[in-house]
mmCIF file of N, CA and C in Angstrom:
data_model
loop_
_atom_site.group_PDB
_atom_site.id
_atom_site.type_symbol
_atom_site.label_atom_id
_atom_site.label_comp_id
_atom_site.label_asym_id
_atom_site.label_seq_id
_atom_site.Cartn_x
_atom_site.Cartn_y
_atom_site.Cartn_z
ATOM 1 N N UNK A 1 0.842 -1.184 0.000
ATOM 2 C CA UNK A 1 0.000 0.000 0.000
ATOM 3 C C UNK A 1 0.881 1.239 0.000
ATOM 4 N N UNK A 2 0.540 2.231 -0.922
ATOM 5 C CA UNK A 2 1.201 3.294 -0.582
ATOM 6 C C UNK A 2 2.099 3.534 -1.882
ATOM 7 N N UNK A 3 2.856 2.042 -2.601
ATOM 8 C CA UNK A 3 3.747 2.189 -3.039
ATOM 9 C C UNK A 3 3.577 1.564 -4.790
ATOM 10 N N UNK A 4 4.127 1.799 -5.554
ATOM 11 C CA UNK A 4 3.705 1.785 -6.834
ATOM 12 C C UNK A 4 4.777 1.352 -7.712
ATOM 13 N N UNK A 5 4.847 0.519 -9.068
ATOM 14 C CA UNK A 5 6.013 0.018 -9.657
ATOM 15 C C UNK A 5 5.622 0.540 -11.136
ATOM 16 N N UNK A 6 6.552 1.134 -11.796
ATOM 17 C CA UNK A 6 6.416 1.281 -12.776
ATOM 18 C C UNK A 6 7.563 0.932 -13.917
ATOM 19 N N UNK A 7 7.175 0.412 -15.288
ATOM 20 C CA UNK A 7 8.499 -0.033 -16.444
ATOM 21 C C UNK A 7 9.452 0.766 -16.077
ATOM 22 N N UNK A 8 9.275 1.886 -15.880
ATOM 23 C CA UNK A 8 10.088 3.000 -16.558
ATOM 24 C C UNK A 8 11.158 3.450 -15.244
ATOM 25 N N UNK A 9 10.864 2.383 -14.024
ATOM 26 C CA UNK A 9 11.647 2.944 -12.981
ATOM 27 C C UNK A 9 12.209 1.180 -12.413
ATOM 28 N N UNK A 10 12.411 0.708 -13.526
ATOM 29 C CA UNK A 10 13.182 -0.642 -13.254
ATOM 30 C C UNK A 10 12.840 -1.490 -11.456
ATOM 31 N N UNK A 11 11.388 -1.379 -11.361
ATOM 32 C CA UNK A 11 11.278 -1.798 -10.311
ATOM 33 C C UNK A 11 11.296 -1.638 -9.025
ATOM 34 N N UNK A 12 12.097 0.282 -9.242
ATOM 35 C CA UNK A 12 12.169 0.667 -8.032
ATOM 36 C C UNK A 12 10.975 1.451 -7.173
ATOM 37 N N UNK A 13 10.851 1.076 -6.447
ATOM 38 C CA UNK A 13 9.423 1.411 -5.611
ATOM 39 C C UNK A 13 9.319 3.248 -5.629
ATOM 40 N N UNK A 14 8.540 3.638 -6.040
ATOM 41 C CA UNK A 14 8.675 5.234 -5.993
ATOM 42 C C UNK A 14 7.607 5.761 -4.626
ATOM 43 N N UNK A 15 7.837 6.852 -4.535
ATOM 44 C CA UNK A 15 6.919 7.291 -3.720
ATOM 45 C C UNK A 15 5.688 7.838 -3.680
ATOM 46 N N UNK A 16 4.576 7.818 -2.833
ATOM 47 C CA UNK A 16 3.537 8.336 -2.899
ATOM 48 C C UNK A 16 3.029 9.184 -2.068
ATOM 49 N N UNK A 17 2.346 10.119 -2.095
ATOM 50 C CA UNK A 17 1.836 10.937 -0.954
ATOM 51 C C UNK A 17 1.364 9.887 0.393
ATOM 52 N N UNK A 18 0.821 8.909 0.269
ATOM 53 C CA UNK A 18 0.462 8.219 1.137
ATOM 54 C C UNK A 18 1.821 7.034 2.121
ATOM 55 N N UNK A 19 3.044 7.598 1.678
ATOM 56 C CA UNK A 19 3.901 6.247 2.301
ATOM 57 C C UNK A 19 4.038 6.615 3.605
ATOM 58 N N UNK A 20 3.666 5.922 4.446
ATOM 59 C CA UNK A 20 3.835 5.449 5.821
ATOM 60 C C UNK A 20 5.124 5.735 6.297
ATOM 61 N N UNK A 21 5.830 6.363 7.471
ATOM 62 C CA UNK A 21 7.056 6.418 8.398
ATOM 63 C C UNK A 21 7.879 4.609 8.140
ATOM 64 N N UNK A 22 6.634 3.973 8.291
ATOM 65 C CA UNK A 22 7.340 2.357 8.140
ATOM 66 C C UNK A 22 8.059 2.089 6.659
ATOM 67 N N UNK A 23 6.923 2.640 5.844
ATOM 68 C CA UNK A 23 7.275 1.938 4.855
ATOM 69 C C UNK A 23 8.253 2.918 4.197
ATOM 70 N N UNK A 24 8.469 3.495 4.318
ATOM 71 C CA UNK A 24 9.711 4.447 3.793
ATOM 72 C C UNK A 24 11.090 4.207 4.869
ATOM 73 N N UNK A 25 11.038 4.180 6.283
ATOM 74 C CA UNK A 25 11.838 3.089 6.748
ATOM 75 C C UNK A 25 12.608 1.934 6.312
ATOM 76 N N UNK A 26 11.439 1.002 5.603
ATOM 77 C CA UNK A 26 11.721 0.147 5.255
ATOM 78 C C UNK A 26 12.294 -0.006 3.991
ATOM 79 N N UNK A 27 12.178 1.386 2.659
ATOM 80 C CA UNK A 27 12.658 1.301 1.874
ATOM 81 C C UNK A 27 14.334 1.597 1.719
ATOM 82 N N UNK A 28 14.363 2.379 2.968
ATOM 83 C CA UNK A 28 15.659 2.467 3.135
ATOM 84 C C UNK A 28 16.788 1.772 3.617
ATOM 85 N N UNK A 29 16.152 0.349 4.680
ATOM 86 C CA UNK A 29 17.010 -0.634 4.830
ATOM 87 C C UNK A 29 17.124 -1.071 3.570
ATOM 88 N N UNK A 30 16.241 -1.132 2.802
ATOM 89 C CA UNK A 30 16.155 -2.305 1.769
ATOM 90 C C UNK A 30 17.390 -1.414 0.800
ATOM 91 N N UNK A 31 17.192 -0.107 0.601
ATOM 92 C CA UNK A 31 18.590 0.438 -0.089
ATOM 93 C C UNK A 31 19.732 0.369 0.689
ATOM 94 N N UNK A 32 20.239 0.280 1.842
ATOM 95 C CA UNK A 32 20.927 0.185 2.946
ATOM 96 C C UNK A 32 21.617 -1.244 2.655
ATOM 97 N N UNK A 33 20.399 -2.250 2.495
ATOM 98 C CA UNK A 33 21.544 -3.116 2.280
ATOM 99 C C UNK A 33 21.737 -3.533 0.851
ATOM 100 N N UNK A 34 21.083 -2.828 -0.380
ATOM 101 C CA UNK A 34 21.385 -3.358 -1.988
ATOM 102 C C UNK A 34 22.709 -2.333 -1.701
ATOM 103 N N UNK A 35 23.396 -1.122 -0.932
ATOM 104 C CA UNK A 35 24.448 -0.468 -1.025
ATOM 105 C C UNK A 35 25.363 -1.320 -0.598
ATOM 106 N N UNK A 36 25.142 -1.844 0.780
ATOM 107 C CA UNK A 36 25.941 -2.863 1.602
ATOM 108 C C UNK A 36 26.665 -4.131 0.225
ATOM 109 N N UNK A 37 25.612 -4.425 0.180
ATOM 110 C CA UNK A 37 25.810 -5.519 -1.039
ATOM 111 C C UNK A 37 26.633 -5.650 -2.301
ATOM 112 N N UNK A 38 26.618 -4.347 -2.771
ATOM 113 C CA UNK A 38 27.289 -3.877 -4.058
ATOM 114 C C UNK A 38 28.575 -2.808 -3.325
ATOM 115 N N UNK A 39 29.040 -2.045 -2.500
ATOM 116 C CA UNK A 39 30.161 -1.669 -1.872
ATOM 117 C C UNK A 39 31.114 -3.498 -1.724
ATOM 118 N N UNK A 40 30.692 -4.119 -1.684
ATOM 119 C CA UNK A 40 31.315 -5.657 -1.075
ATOM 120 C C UNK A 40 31.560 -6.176 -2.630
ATOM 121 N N UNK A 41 30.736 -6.115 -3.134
ATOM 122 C CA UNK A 41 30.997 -6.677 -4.406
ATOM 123 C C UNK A 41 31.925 -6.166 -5.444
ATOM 124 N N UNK A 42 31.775 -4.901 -5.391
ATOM 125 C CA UNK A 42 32.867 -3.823 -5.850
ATOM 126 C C UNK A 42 34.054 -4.099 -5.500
ATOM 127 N N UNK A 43 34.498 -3.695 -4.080
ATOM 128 C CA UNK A 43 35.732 -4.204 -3.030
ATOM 129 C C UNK A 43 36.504 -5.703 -3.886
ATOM 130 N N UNK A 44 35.356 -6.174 -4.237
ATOM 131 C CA UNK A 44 36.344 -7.539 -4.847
ATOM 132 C C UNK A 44 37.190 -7.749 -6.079
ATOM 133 N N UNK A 45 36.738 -6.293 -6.946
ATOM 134 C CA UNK A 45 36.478 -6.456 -8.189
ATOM 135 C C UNK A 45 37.842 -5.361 -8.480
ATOM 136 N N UNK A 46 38.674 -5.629 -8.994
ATOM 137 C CA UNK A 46 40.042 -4.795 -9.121
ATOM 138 C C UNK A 46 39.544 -4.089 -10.404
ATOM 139 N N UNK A 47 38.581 -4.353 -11.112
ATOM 140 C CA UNK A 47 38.022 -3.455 -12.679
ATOM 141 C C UNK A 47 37.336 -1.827 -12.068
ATOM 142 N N UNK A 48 36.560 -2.020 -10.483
ATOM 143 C CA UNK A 48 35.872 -1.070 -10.443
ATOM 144 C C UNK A 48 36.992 0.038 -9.555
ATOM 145 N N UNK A 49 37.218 1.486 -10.261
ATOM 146 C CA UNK A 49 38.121 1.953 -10.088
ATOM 147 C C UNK A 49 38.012 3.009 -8.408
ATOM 148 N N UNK A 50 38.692 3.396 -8.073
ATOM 149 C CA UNK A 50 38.545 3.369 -6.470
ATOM 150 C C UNK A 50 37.466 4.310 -6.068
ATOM 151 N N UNK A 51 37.597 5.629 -6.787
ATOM 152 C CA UNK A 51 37.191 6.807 -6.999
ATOM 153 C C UNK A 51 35.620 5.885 -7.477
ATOM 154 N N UNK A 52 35.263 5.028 -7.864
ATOM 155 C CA UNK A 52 33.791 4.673 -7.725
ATOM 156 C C UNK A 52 33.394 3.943 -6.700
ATOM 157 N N UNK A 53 33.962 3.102 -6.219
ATOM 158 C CA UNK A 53 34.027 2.209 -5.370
ATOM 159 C C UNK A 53 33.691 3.472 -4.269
ATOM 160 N N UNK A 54 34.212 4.411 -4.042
ATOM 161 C CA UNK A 54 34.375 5.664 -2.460
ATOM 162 C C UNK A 54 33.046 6.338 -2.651
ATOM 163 N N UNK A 55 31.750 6.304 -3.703
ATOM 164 C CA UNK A 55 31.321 7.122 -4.258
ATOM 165 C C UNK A 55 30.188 5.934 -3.821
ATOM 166 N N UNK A 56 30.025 4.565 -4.331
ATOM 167 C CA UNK A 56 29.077 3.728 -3.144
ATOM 168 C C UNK A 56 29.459 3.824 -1.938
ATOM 169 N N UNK A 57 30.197 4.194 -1.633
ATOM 170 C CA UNK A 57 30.826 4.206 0.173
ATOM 171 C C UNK A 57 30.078 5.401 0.678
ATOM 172 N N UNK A 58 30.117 6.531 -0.510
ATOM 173 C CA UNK A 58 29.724 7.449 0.244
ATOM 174 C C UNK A 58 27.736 7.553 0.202
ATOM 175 N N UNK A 59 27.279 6.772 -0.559
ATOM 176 C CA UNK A 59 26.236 6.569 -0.517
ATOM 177 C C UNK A 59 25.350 6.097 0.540
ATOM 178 N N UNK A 60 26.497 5.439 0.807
ATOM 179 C CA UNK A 60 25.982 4.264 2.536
ATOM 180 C C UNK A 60 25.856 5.330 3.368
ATOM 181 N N UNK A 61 26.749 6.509 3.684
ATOM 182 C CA UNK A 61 26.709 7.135 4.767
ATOM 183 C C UNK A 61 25.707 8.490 3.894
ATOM 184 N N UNK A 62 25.039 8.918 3.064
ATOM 185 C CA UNK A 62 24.003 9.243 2.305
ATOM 186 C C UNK A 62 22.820 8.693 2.999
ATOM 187 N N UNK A 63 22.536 7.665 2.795
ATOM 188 C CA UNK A 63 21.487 6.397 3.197
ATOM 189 C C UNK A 63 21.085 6.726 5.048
ATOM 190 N N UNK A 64 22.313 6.740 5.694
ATOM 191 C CA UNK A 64 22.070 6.796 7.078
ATOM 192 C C UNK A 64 22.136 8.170 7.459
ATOM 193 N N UNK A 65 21.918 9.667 6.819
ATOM 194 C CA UNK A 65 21.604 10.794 7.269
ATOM 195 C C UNK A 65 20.041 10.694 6.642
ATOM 196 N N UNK A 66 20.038 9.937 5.633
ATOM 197 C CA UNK A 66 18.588 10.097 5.203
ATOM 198 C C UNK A 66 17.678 9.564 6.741
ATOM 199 N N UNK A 67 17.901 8.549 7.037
ATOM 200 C CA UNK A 67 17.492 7.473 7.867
ATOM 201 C C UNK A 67 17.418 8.167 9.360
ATOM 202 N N UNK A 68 18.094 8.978 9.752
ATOM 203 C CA UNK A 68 18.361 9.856 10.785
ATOM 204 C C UNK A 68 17.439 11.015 11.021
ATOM 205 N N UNK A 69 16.985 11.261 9.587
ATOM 206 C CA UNK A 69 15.993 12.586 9.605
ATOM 207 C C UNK A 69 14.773 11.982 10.031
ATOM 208 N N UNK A 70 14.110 10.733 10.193
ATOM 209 C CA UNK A 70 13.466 9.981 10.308
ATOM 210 C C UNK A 70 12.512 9.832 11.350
ATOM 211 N N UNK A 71 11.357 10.678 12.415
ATOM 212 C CA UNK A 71 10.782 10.867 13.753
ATOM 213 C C UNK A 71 10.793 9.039 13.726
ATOM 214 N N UNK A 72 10.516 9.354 15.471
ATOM 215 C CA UNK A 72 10.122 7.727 15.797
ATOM 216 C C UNK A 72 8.967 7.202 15.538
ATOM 217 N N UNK A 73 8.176 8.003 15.214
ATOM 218 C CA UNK A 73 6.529 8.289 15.199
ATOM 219 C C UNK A 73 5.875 8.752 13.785
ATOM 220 N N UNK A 74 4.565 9.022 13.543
ATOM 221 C CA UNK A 74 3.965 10.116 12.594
ATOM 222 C C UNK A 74 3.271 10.889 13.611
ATOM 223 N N UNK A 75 3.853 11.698 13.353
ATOM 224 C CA UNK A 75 3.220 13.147 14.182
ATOM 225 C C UNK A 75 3.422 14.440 13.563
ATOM 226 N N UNK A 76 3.073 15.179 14.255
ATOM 227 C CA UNK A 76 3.678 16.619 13.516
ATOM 228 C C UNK A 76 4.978 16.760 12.755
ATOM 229 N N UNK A 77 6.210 16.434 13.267
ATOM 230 C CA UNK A 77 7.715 16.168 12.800
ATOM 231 C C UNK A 77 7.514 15.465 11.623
ATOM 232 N N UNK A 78 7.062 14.478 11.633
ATOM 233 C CA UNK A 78 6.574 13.579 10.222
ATOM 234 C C UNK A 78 6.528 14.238 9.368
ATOM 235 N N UNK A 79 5.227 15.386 9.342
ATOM 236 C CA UNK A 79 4.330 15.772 8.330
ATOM 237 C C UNK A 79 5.398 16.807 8.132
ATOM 238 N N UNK A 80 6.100 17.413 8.598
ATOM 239 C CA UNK A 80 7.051 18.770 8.393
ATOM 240 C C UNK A 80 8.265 17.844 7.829
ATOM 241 N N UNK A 81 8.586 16.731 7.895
ATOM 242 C CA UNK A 81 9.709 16.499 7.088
ATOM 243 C C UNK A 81 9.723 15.411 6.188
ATOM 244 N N UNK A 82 8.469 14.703 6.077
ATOM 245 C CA UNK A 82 7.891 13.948 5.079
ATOM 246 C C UNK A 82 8.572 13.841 3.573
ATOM 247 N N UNK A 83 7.952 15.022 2.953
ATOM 248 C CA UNK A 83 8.040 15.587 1.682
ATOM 249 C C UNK A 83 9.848 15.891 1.527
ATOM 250 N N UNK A 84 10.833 16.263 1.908
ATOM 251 C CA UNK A 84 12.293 16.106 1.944
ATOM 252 C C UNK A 84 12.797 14.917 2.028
ATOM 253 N N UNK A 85 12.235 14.074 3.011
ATOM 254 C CA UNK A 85 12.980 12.845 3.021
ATOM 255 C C UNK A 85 12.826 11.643 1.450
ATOM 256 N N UNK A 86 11.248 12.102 1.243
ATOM 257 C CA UNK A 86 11.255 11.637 0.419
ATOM 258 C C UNK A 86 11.926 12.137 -0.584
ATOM 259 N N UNK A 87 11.823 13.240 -0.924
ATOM 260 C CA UNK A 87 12.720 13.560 -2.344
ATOM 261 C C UNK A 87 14.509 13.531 -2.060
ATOM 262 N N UNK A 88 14.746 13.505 -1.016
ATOM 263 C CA UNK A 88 16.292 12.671 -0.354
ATOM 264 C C UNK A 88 16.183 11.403 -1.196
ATOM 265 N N UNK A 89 15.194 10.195 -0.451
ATOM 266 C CA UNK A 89 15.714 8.837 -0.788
ATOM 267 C C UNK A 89 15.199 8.527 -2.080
ATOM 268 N N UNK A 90 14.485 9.235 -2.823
ATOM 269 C CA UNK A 90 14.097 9.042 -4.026
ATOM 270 C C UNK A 90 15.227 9.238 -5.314
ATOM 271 N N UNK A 91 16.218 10.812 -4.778
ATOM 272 C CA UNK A 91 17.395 11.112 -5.226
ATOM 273 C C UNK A 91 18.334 9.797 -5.251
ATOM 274 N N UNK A 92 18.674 9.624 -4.117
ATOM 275 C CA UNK A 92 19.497 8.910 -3.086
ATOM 276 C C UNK A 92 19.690 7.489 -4.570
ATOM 277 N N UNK A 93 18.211 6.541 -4.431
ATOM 278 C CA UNK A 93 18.058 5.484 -5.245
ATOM 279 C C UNK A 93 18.515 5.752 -6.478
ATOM 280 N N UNK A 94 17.751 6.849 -7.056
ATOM 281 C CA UNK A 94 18.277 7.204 -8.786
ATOM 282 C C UNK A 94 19.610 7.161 -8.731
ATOM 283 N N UNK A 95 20.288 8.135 -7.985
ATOM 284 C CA UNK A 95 21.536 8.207 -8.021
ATOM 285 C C UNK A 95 22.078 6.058 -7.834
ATOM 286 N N UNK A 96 22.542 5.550 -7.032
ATOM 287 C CA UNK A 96 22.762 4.437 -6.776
ATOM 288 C C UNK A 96 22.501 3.711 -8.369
ATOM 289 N N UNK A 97 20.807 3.741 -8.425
ATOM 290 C CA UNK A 97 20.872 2.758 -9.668
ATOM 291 C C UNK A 97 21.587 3.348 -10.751
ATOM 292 N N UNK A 98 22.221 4.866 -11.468
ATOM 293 C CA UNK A 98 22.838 5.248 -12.288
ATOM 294 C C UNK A 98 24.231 4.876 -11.843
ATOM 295 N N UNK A 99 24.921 4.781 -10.874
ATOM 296 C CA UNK A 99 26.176 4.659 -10.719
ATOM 297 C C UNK A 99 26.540 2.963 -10.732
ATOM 298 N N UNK A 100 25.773 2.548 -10.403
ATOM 299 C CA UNK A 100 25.385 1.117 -10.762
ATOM 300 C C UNK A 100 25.955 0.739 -11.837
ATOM 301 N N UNK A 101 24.641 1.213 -13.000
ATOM 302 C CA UNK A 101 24.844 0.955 -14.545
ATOM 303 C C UNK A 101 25.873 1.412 -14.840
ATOM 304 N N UNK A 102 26.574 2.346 -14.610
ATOM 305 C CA UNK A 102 27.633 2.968 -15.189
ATOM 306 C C UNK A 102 28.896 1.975 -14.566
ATOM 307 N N UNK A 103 28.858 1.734 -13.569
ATOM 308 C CA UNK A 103 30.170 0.650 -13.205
ATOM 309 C C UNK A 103 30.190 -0.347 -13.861
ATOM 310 N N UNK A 104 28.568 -1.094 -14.123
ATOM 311 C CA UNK A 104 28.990 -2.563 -14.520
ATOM 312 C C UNK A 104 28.727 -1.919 -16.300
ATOM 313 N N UNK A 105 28.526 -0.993 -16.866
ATOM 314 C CA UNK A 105 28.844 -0.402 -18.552
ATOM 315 C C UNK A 105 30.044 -0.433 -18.660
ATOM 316 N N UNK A 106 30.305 0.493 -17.896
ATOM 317 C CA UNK A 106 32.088 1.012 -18.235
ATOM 318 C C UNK A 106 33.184 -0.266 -17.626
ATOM 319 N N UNK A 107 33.374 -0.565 -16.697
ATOM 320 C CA UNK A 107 34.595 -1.667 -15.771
ATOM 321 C C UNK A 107 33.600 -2.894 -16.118
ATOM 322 N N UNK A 108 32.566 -3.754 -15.305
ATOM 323 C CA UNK A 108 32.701 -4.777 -15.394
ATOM 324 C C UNK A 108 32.145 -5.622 -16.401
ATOM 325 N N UNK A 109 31.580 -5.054 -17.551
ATOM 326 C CA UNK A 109 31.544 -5.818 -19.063
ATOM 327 C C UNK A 109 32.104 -6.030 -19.914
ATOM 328 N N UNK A 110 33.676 -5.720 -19.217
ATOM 329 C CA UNK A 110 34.417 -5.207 -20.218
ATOM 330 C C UNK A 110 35.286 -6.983 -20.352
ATOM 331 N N UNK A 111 35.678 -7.375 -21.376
ATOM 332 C CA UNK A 111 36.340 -8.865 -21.435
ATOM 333 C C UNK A 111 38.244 -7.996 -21.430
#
């Protein structure tokens, strides 16, 4: 509920006026750890050059100021910082999935 998939956004959950403190929470572990995941995978990979590799690194710590702006609650604080956070982790994702494509375009397709 709340959340919507469309072709044109490769699956990534976008936002809606209606997303819940949880469920935007929750979208951010879930980017929290596809960063976790791909920083590790990178790290292994001597093709992906460092200066990208520092640039998912710095995403992770991106991810956890987003996550920080975050009330414990929906309450007033919510509704006053709602609309930023979202256009934070909405940024946040685009960015990630473009730097993504561009690592495994450029370094790791390469024979």
């Amino acid at each position: 509920m709340g959340r919507r998939l469309t072709a044109d956004n490769k699956g990534e959950k976008t936002m809606t006026i209606k997303e819940s403190l949880s469920e935007l929470r929750g979208r951010i572990d879930d980017l929290q750890k596809r960063l976790g995941d791909k920083e590790s995978e990178f790290s292994k990979d001597e093709r992906v050059p460092a200066e990208h590799r520092a640039k998912v690194d710095a995403m992770q710590a991106q991810a956890e100021a987003v996550k920080e702006k975050l009330p414990t609650e929906e309450n007033s604080v919510w509704d006053a910082v709602k609309h930023e956070v979202q256009r934070d982790m909405d940024a946040l994702a685009q960015d990630f999935e473009h730097t993504v494509s561009y690592i495994d375009a450029h370094f790791r397709e390469q024979k």
